[in-house]
Short mmCIF file of C-alpha atoms in Angstrom, two decimals:
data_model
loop_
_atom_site.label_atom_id
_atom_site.label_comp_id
_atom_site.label_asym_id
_atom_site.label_seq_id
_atom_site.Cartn_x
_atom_site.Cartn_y
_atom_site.Cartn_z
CA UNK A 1088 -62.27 25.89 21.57
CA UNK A 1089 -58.78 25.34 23.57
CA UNK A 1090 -56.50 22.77 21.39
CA UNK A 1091 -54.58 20.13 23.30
CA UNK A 1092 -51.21 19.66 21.98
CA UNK A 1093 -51.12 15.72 21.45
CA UNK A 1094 -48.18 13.62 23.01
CA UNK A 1095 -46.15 10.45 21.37
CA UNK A 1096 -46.57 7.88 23.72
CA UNK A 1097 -43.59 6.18 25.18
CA UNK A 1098 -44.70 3.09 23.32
CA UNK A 1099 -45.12 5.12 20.51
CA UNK A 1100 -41.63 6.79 20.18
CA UNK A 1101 -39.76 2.89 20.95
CA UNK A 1102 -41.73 1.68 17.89
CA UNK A 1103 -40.59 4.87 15.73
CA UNK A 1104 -36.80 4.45 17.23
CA UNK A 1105 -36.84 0.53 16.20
CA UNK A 1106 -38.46 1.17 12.96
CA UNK A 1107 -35.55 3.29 12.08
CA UNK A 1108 -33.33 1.03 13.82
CA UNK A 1109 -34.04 -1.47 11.27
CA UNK A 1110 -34.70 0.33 7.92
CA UNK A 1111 -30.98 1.55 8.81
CA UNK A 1112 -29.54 -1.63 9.80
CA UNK A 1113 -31.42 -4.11 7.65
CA UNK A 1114 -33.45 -2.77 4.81
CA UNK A 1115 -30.85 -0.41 3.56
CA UNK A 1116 -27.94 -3.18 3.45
CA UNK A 1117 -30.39 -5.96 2.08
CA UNK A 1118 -32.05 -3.05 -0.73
CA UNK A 1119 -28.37 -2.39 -2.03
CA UNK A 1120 -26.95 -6.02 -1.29
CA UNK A 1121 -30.51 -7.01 -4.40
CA UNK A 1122 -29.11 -4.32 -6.45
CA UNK A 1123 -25.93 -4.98 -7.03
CA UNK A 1124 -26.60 -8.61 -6.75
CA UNK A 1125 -29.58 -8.14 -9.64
CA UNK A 1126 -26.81 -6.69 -12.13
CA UNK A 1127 -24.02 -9.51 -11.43
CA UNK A 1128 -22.35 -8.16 -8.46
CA UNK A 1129 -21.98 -11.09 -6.05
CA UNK A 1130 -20.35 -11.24 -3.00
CA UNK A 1131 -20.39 -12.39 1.10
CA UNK A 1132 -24.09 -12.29 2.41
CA UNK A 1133 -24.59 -8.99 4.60
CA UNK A 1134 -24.88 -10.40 8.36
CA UNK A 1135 -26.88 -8.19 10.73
CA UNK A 1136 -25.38 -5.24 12.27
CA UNK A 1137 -21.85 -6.59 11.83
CA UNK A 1138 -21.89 -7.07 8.10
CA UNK A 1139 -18.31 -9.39 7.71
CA UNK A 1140 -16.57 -8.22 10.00
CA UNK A 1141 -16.13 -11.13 11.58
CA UNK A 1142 -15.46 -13.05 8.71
CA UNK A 1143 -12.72 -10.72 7.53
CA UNK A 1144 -11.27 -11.09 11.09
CA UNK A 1145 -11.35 -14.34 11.29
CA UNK A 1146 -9.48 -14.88 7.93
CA UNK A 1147 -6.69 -12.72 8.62
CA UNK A 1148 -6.43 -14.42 11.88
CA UNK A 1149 -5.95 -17.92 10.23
CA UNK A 1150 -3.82 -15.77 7.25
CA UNK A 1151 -1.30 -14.53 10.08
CA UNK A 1152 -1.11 -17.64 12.20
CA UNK A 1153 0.95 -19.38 9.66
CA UNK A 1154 4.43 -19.05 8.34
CA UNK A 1155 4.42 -18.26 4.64
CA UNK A 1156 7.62 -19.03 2.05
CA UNK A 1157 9.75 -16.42 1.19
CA UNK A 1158 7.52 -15.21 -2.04
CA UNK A 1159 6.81 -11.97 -4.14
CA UNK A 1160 2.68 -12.88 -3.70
CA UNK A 1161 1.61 -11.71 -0.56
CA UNK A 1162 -1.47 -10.84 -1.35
CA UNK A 1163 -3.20 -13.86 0.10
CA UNK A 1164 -1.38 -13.17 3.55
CA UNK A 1165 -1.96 -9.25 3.85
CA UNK A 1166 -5.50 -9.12 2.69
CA UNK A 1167 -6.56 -12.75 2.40
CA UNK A 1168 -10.34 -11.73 2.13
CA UNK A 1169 -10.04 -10.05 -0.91
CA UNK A 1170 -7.83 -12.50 -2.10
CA UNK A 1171 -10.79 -14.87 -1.12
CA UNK A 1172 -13.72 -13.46 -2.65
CA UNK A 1173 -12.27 -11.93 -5.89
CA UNK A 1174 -11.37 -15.70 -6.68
CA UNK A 1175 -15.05 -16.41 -5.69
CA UNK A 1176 -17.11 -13.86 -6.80
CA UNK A 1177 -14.89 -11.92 -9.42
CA UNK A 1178 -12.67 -9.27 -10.23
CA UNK A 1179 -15.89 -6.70 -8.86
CA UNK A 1180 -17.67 -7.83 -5.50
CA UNK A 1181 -19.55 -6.55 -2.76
CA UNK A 1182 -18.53 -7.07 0.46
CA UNK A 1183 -19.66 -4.89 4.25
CA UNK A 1184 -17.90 -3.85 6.73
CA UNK A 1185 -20.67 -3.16 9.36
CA UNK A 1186 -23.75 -1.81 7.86
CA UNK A 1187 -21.39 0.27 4.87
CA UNK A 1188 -21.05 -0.79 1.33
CA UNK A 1189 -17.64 -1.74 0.11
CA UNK A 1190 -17.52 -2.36 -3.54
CA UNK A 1191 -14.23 -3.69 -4.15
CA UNK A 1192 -13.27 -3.58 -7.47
CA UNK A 1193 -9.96 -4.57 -9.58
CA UNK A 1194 -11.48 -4.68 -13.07
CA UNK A 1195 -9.65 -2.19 -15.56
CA UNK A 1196 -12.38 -1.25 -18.02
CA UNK A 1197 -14.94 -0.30 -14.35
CA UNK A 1198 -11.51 1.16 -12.78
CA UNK A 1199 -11.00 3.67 -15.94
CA UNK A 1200 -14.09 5.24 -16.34
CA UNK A 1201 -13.83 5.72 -11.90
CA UNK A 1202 -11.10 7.36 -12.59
CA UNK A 1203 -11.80 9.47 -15.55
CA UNK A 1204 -14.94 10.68 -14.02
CA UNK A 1205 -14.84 14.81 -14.15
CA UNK A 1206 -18.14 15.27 -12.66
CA UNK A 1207 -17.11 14.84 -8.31
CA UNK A 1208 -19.12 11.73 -8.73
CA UNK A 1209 -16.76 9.78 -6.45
CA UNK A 1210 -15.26 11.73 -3.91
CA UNK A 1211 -12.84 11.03 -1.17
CA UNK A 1212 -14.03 8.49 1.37
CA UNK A 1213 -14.80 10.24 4.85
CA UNK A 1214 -11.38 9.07 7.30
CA UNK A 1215 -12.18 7.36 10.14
CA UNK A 1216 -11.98 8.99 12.93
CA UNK A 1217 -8.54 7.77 14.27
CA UNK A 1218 -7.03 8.85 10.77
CA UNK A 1219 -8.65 11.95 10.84
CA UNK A 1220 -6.72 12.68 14.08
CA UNK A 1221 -3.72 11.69 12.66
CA UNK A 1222 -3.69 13.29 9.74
CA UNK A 1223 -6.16 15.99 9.99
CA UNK A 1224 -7.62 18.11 6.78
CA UNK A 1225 -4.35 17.58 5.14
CA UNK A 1226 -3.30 16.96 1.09
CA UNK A 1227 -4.67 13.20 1.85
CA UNK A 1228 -7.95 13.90 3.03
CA UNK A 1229 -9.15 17.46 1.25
CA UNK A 1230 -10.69 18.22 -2.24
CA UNK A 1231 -11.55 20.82 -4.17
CA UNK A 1232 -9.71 24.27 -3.24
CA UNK A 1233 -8.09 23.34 -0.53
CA UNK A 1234 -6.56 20.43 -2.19
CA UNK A 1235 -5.29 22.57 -4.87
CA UNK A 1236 -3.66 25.24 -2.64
CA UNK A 1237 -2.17 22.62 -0.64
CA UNK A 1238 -0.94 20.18 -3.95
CA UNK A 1239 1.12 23.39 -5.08
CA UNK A 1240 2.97 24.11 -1.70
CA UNK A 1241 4.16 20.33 -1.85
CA UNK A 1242 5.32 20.45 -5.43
CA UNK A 1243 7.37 23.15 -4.80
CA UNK A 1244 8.61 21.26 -1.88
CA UNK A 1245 9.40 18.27 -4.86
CA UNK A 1246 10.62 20.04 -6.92
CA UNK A 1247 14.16 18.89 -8.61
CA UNK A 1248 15.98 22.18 -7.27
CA UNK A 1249 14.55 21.90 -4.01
CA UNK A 1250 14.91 18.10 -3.74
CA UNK A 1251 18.73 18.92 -4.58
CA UNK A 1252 18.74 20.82 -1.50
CA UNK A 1253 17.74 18.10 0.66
CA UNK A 1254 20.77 15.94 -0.50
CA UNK A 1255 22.81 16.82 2.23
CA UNK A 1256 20.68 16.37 4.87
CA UNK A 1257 19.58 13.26 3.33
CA UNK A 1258 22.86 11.87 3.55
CA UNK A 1259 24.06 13.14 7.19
CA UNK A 1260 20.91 10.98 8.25
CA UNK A 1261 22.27 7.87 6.46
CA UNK A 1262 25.66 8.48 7.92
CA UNK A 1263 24.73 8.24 11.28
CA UNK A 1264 22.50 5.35 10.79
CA UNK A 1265 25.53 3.80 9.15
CA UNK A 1266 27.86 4.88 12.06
CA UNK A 1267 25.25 3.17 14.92
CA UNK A 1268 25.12 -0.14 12.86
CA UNK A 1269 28.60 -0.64 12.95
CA UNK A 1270 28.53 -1.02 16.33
CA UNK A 1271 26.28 -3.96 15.96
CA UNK A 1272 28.20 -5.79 13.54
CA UNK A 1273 28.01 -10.01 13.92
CA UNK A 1274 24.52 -9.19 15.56
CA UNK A 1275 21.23 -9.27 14.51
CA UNK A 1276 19.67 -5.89 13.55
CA UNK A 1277 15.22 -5.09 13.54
CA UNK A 1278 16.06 -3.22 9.95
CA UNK A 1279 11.83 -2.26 9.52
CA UNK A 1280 12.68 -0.14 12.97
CA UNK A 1281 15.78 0.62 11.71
CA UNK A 1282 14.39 2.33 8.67
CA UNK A 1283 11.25 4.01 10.71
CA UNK A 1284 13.45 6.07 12.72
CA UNK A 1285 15.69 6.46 9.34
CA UNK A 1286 13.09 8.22 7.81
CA UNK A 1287 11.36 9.98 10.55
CA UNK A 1288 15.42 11.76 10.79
CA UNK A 1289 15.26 12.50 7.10
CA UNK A 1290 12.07 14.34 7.06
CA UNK A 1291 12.75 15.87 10.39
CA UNK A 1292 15.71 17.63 8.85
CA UNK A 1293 14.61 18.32 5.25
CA UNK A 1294 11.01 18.88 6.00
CA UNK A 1295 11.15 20.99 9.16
CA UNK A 1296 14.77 21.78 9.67
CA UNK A 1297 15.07 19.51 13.16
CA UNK A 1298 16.29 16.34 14.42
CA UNK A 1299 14.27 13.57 15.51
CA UNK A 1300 16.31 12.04 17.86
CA UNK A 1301 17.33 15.45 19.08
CA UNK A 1302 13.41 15.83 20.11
CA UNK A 1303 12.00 15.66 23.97
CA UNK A 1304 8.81 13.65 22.39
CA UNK A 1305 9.16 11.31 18.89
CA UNK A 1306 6.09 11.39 17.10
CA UNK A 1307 5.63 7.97 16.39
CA UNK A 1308 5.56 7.58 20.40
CA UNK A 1309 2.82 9.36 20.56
CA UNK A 1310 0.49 7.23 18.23
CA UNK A 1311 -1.10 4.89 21.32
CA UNK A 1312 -1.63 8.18 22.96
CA UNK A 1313 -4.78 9.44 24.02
CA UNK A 1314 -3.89 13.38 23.74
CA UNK A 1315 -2.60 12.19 20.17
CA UNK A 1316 -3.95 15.11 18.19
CA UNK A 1317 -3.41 17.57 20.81
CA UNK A 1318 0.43 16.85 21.21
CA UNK A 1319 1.02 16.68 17.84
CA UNK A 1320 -0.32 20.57 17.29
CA UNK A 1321 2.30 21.46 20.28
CA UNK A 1322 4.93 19.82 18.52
CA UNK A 1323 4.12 21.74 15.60
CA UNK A 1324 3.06 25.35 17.17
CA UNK A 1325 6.52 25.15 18.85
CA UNK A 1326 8.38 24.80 15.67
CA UNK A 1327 6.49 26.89 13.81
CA UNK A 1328 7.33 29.75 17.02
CA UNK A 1329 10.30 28.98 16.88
CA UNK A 1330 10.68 30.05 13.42
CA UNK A 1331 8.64 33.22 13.99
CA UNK A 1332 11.02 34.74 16.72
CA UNK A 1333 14.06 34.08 14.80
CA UNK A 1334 12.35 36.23 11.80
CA UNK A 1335 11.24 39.28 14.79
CA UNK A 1336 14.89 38.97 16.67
CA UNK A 1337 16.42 39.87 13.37
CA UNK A 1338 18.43 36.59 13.28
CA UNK A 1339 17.15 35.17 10.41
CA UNK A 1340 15.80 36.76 7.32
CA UNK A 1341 12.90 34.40 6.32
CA UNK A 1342 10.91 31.36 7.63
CA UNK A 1343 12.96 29.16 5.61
CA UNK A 1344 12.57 27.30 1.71
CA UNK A 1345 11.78 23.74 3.47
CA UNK A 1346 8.22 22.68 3.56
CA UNK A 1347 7.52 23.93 6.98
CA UNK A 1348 9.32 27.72 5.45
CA UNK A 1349 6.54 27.26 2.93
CA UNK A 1350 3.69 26.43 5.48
CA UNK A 1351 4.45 29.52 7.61
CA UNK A 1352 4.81 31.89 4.73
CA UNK A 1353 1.41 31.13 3.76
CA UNK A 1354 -0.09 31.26 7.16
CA UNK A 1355 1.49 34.87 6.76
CA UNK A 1356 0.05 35.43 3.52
CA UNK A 1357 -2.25 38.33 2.91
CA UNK A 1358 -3.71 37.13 -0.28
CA UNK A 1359 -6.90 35.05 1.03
CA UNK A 1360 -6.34 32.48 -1.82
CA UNK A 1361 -3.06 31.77 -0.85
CA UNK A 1362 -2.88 32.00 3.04
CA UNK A 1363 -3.31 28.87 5.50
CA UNK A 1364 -4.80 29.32 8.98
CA UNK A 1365 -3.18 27.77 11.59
CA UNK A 1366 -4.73 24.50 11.57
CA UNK A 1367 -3.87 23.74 8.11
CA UNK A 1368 -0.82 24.00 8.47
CA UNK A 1369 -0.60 21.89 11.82
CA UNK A 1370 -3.12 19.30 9.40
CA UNK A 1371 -0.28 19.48 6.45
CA UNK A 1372 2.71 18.66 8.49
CA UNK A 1373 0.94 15.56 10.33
CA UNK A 1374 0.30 14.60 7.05
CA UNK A 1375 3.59 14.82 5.41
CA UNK A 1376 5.16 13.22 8.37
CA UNK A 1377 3.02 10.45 9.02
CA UNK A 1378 1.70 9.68 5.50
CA UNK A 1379 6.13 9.98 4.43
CA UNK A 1380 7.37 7.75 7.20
CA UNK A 1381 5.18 4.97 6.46
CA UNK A 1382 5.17 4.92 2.51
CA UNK A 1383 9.58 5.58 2.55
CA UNK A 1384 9.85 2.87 5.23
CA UNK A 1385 8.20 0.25 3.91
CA UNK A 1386 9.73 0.90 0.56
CA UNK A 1387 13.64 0.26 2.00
CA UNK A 1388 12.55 -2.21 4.13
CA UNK A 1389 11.15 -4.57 1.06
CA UNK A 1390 14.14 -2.84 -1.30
CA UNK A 1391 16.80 -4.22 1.28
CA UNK A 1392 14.51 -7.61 1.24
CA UNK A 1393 14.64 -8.18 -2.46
CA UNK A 1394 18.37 -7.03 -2.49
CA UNK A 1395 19.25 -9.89 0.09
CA UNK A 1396 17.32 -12.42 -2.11
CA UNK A 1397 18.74 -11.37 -5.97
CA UNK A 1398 22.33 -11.36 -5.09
CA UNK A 1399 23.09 -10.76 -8.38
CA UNK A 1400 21.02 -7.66 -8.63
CA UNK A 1401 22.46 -6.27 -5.24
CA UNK A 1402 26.18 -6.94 -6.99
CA UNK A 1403 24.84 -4.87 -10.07
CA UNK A 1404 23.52 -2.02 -8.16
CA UNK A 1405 26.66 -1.70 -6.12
CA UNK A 1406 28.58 -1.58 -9.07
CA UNK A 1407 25.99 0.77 -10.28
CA UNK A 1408 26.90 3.43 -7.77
CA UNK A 1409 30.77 2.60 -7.09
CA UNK A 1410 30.70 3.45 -11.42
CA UNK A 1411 29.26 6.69 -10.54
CA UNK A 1412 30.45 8.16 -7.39
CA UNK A 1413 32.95 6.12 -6.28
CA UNK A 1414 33.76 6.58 -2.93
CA UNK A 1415 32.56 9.83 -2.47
CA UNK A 1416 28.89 10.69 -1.40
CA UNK A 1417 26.43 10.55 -3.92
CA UNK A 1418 25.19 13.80 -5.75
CA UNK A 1419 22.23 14.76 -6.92
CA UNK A 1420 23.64 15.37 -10.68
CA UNK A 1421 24.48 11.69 -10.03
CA UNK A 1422 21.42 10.24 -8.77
CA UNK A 1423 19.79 11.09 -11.48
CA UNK A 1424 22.19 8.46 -13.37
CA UNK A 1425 21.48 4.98 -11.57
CA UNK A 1426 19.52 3.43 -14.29
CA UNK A 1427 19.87 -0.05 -12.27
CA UNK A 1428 18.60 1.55 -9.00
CA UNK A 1429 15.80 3.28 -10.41
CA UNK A 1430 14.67 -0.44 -12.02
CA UNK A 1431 15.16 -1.83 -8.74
CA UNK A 1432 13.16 0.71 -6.83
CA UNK A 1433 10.01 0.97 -9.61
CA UNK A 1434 9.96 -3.08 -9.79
CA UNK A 1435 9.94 -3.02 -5.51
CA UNK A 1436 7.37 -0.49 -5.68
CA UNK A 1437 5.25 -2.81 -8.28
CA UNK A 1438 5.27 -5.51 -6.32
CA UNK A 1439 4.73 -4.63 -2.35
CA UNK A 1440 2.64 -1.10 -3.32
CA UNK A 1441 2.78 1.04 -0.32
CA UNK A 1442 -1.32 0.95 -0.38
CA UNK A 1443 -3.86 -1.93 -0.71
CA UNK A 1444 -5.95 0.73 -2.91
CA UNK A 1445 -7.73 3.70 -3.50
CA UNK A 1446 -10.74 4.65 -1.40
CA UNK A 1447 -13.50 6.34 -2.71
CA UNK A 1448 -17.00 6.34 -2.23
CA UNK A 1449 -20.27 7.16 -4.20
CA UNK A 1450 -22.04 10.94 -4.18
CA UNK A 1451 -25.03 9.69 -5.97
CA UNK A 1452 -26.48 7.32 -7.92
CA UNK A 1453 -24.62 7.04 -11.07
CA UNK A 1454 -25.17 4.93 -14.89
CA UNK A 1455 -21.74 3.05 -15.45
CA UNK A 1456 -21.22 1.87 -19.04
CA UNK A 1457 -22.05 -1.87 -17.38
CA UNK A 1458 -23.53 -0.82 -14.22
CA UNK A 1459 -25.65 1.49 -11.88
CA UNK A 1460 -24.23 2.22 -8.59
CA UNK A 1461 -26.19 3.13 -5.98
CA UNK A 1462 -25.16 6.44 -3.89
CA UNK A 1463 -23.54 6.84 -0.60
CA UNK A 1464 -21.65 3.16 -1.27
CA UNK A 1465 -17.82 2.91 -0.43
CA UNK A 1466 -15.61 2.01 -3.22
CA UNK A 1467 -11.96 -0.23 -2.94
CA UNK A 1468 -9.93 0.18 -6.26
CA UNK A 1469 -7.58 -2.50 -5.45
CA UNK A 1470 -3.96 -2.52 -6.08
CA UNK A 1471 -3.40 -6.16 -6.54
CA UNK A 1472 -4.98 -7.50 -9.72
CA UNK A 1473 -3.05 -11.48 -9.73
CA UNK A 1474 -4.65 -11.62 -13.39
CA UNK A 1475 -3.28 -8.96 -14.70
CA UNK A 1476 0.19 -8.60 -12.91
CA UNK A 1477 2.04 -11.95 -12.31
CA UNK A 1478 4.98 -11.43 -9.99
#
């Protein structure tokens, strides 16, 4: 007897498709929104499809449409629906953004044993796909091997010798920053912009041996473009070529001891364990570019801030570094002297932290000391804990 292969009807297969629809959309969210909930983790109710999405936009909305008082605790205004529901629910919540889990949590003890964990049970969080772009499989985004090959070119690259290196170029930068800003003396001055295109110059020169404003395309231009990842890996590939001939023509003897020097000497490498293909080493410049510009920029743009408030502090610092260097430029032996500085800087980094926390997420489901957490959840280890650290 001839068997007839048997057909899902059309009906059939929209029934299987909406099924899925919803054990995805709404079972899963509600099943893990019980869980948590069961073992005292409260938080916003999950809303279909969009989670709190709108919520959280709504609140920042309201955060951002009014003018706060100049205040160390801006907490409330940058992420105001943490803020919100860790006053409400607790120092651990649960909160969605879409269908995903977020499990925000600021308590020490639950933070700890996160941290301490040795067993890959909370990995990196997958970027999204616009920081993925940006930043590629770079030091910020890898794990395992790869993070470890790539962690030991950039130590190198900080290094105290090789930091001493950079001194120079460091201060050339600042000198013709200092130069253009005379000429706008008795007039106001956008000193965040001022200090973006500071330290996109500073780790033009130290990190690839190049000016920024001597390029034909600044990177940060190129962020609302839709080529963005493509035109970045030109940037780079040029560079990088530019490096290579130099070493064939015979006019230089080496790639260069800067970070990029380091890049393309392991790209070269014929040890497998310590050579980079190509795109790493694109992935590890975007990173150290993008990921440095935005960390060092905000840092002297909220130094500068507190400096203008605590007059007194600005008067100490300056006497600080007249003490030291007088009025010559400042050397690395001497850097390493500005007590006062170095208290000014750690105390500006304490209280506007260049990150709102550490993402993480979930590989399976795991026994804390206090709770169980279900797998494939996003974690939040927030910075700002108002209990714990009162500015």
């Amino acid at each position: 007897m001839q068997r007839q292969k048997c057909h899902k009807s059309p009906l059939f297969n929209e029934i299987e498709a909406l099924m899925k629809f919803l054990y995805d959309y709404l079972w899963i969210p509600l099943r893990i929104q019980r869980m948590l909930n069961s073992q005292g983790i409260k938080g916003p109710p999950y809303r279909f499809i969009h989670g709190n999405n709108r919520e959280i936009a709504k609140m920042r909305q309201e955060a951002s449409s009014k003018p706060m008082a100049l205040t160390h605790d801006i907490f409330p205004k940058v992420q105001p629906h943490i803020y919100s529901w860790i006053n409400k629910y607790g120092r651990n919540y649960l909160h969605w953004d879409g269908v995903r889990a977020e499990l925000v949590i600021s308590e020490p003890e639950l933070v700890k044993e996160i941290l301490k964990n040795s067993e890959k049970t909370f990995p990196k969080r997958k970027p999204t796909i616009y920081l993925s772009k940006l930043l590629g499989n770079g030091l910020v985004t890898v794990e395992g091997g790869k993070w470890a090959k790539q962690r030991k070119l950039a130590n190198y690259v900080f290094h105290g010798e090789s930091l001493k290196n950079m001194t120079p170029a460091v201060i050339a930068s600042v000198e013709t920053l200092l130069e253009k800003w005379k000429g706008q003396e008795g007039k106001e001055i956008e000193v965040f912009n001022e200090f973006r295109l500071l330290t996109s110059e500073v780790i033009s020169r130290t990190a690839f041996g190049s000016s920024y404003l001597e390029g034909e395309k600044k990177p940060a231009d190129m962020l609302e473009s839709e080529e963005l990842a493509k035109e970045i890996q030109d940037c780079v590939m040029k560079i990088v070529k530019k490096r290579e001939d130099k070493v064939v023509n015979g006019e230089a003897d080496s790639f260069g001891n800067d970070f990029l020097g380091l890049l393309v000497n392991a790209y070269h490498d014929s040890d497998k364990n310590n050579k980079l293909s190509m795109e790493d080493l694109v992935d590890e410049c975007k990173t150290f570019y993008f990921a440095g510009q935005d960390t060092v920029n905000a840092l002297l743009a909220w130094t500068v801030l507190l400096l203008a408030i605590h007059g007194d502090w600005q008067d100490k610092a300056r006497r600080e570094v007249i003490g030291i260097f007088g009025n010559q430029n400042p050397q690395p032996e001497g850097i390493a002297k500005l007590k006062t500085m170095t208290m000014i800087i750690n105390e500006t980094l304490r209280l506007y932290s260049s990150s709102n926390g550490m993402l993480r997420r979930v590989g399976r489901d795991v026994q804390m000391e206090k709770v169980v957490l279900p797998a494939n959840i996003d974690l939040l280890i927030a910075n700002a804990k108002p209990r714990l650290l009162s500015p």
